[in-house]
Structures are given as structure tokens and as C-alpha cells.
Coordinates of C-alpha atoms in Angstrom, one line a residue:
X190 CA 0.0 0.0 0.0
X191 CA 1.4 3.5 -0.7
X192 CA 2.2 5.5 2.2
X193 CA 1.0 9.3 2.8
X194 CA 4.6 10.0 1.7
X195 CA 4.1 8.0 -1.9
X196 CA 6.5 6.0 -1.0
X197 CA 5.8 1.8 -0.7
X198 CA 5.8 -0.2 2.2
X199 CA 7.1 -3.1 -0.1
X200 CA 10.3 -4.5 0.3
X201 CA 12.8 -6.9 -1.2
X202 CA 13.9 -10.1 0.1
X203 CA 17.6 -11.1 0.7
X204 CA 18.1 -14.6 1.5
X205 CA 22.2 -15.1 2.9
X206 CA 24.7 -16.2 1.1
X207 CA 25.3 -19.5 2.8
X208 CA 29.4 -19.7 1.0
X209 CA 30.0 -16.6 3.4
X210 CA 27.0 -17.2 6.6
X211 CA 27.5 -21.0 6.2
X212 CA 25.6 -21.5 9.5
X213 CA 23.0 -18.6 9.2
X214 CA 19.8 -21.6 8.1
X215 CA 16.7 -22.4 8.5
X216 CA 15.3 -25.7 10.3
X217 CA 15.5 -27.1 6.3
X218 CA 19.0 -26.2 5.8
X219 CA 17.7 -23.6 3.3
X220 CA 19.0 -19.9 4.4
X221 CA 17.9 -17.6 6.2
X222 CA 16.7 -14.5 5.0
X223 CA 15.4 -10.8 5.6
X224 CA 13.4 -8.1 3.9
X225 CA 14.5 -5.0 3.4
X226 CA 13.4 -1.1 2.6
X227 CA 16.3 1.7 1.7
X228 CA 15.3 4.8 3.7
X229 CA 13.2 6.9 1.9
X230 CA 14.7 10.0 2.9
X231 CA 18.8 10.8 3.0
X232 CA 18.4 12.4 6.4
X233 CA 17.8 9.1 7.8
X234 CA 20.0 6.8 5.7
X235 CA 22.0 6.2 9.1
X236 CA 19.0 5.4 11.3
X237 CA 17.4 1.6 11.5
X238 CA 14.6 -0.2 12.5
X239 CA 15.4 -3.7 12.7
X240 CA 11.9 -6.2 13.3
X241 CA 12.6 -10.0 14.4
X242 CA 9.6 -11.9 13.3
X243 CA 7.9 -14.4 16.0
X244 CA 6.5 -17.9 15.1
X245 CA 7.0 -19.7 18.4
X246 CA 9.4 -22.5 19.3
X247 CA 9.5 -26.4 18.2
X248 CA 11.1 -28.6 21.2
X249 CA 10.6 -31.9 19.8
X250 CA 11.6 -33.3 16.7
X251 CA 7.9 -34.5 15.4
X252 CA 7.2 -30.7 15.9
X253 CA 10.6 -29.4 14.5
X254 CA 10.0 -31.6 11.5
X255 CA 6.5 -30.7 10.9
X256 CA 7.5 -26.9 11.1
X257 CA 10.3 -27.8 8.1
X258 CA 8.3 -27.6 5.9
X259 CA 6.2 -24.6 6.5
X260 CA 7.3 -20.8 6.1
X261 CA 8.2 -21.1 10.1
X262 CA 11.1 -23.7 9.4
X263 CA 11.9 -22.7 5.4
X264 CA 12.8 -19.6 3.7
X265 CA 12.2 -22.0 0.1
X266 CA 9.0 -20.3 -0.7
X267 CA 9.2 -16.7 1.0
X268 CA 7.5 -14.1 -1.3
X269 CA 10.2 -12.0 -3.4
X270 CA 8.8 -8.7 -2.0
X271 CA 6.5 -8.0 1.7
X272 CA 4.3 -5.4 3.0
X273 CA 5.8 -3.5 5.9
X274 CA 3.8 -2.2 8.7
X275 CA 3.6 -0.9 12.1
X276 CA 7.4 0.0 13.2
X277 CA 8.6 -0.8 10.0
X278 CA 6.1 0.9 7.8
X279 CA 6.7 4.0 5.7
X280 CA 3.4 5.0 6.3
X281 CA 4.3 8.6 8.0
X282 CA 0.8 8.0 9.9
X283 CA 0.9 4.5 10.8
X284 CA 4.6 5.3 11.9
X285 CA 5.5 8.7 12.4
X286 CA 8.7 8.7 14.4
X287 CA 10.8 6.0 11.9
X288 CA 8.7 6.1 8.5
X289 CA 11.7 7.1 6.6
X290 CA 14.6 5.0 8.1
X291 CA 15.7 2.1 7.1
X292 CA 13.6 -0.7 7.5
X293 CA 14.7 -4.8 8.2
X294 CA 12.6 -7.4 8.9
X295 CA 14.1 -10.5 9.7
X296 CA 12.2 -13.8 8.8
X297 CA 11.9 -16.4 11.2
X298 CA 12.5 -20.0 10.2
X299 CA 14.9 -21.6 13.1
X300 CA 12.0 -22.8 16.0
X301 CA 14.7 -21.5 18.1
X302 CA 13.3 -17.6 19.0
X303 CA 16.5 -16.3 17.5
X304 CA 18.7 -17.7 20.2
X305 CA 20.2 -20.6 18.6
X306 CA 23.7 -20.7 18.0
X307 CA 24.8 -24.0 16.5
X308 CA 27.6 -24.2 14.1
X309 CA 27.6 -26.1 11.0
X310 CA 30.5 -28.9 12.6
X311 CA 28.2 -29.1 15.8
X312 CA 26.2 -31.9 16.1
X313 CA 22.9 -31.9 15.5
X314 CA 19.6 -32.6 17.2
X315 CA 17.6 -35.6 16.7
X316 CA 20.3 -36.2 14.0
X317 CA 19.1 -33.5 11.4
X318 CA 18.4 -29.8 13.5
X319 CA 20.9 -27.4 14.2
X320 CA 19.3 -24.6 15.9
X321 CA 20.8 -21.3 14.3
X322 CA 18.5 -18.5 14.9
X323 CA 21.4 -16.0 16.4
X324 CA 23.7 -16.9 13.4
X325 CA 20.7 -15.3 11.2
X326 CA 20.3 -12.8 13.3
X327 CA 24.2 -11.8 13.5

């Protein structure tokens, strides 16, 4: 939707390079990702709002699995582009103090609430899960 500004509340989705953030992934092994809207004015190309999504945890591996293959455990089928609202909206109404910084929202795929901090060599729960939320995060 267009903001009282003109400008869009759309951004653009960066998945991570997993050759340089090889332990930045999602419960699938896929990586993890982030949307992201330049600041729409160069007054506030310095400032940041940075959201972490929620989704909840998976503690077992029947759940962990079952979340896998949903948007809460893969970034494999994320939409290219997102609407941004509330804190990370341009919409000088919706959001008047930050409307015009730079706006991240960080997808969450891990089960872990963005606290996991596995490495790749570490070994895994349940055989297959490496909780890496942090790594995404970092």
C-alpha cells in the first residue's frame, strides 16, 4: 500500500549467502533471509529499525519436522517482495517517528526464538536440526 509520503511499504527479500554465513539456516537447511526497505529520505540513511519476526518454538523433533516444511522452518517459498507495517512501515501515519529510516525485517524460520547458536560442525539434534536462529540474526 502506498504511504501518505508515496512512497511503498514493499520491500525486497535477501536470502544469505550461505558460501560466506555458512551457519546462518533455516530448520530445512535452506537460508535464512530478511526483507529489506532503503530509507526513503537521506536524512535518515543512518537510522534503523530492525523487526525479528515471531513464530514460536519447536522442542521436539515431530514438531521441528513438521514446522520444516512450512514458512516457520523454510525460507524455500518466501514471497520475493513483503508489505511493511507498524514500526517498520513508511506510512508517515501508521509510523511517524521511523517512517523514513531504514527498514529490516528478519524472517523467522529456526524454532529457536533467535537464540540458537549452532555451528555447522556441531552436532545436531535428533540427528538432522541445528538450531541457528542467532547466526541469522548476526
Amino acid at each position: 500500500k502506498p504511504s501518505i509520503a508515496g512512497f511503498s511499504d514493499e520491500a525486497k527479500l535477501w536470502k544469505l549467502d550461505l558460501k560466506h554465513y555458512p551457519d546462518a539456516r533455516c530448520l530445512d537447511g535452506s537460508p535464512g533471509a530478511f526483507y529489506f526497505k532503503k530509507a526513503s529520505h537521506e536524512a535518515s540513511k543512518d537510522k534503523w529499525v530492525i523487526a525479528l519476526e515471531g513464530g514460536g518454538e519447536c522442542t521436539t523433533n515431530a514438531e521441528c519436522t513438521k514446522r520444516s516444511a512450512t514458512i516457520l522452518g523454510s525460507s524455500k517459498n518466501y514471497n520475493l517482495a513483503e508489505l511493511l507495517s507498524f514500526f517498520t512501515s513508511s506510512d508517515a501515519e501508521e509510523n511517524p517517528a521511523m517512517h523514513g529510516w531504514n527498514h529490516v525485517r528478519i524472517k523467522y524460520c529456526t524454532g529457536d526464538l533467535h537464540l540458537g547458536q549452532m555451528n555447522a560442525t556441531d552436532t545436531p539434534e535428533w540427528g538432522w536440526v541445528r538450531f541457528a536462529g542467532a547466526r541469522i540474526v548476526d
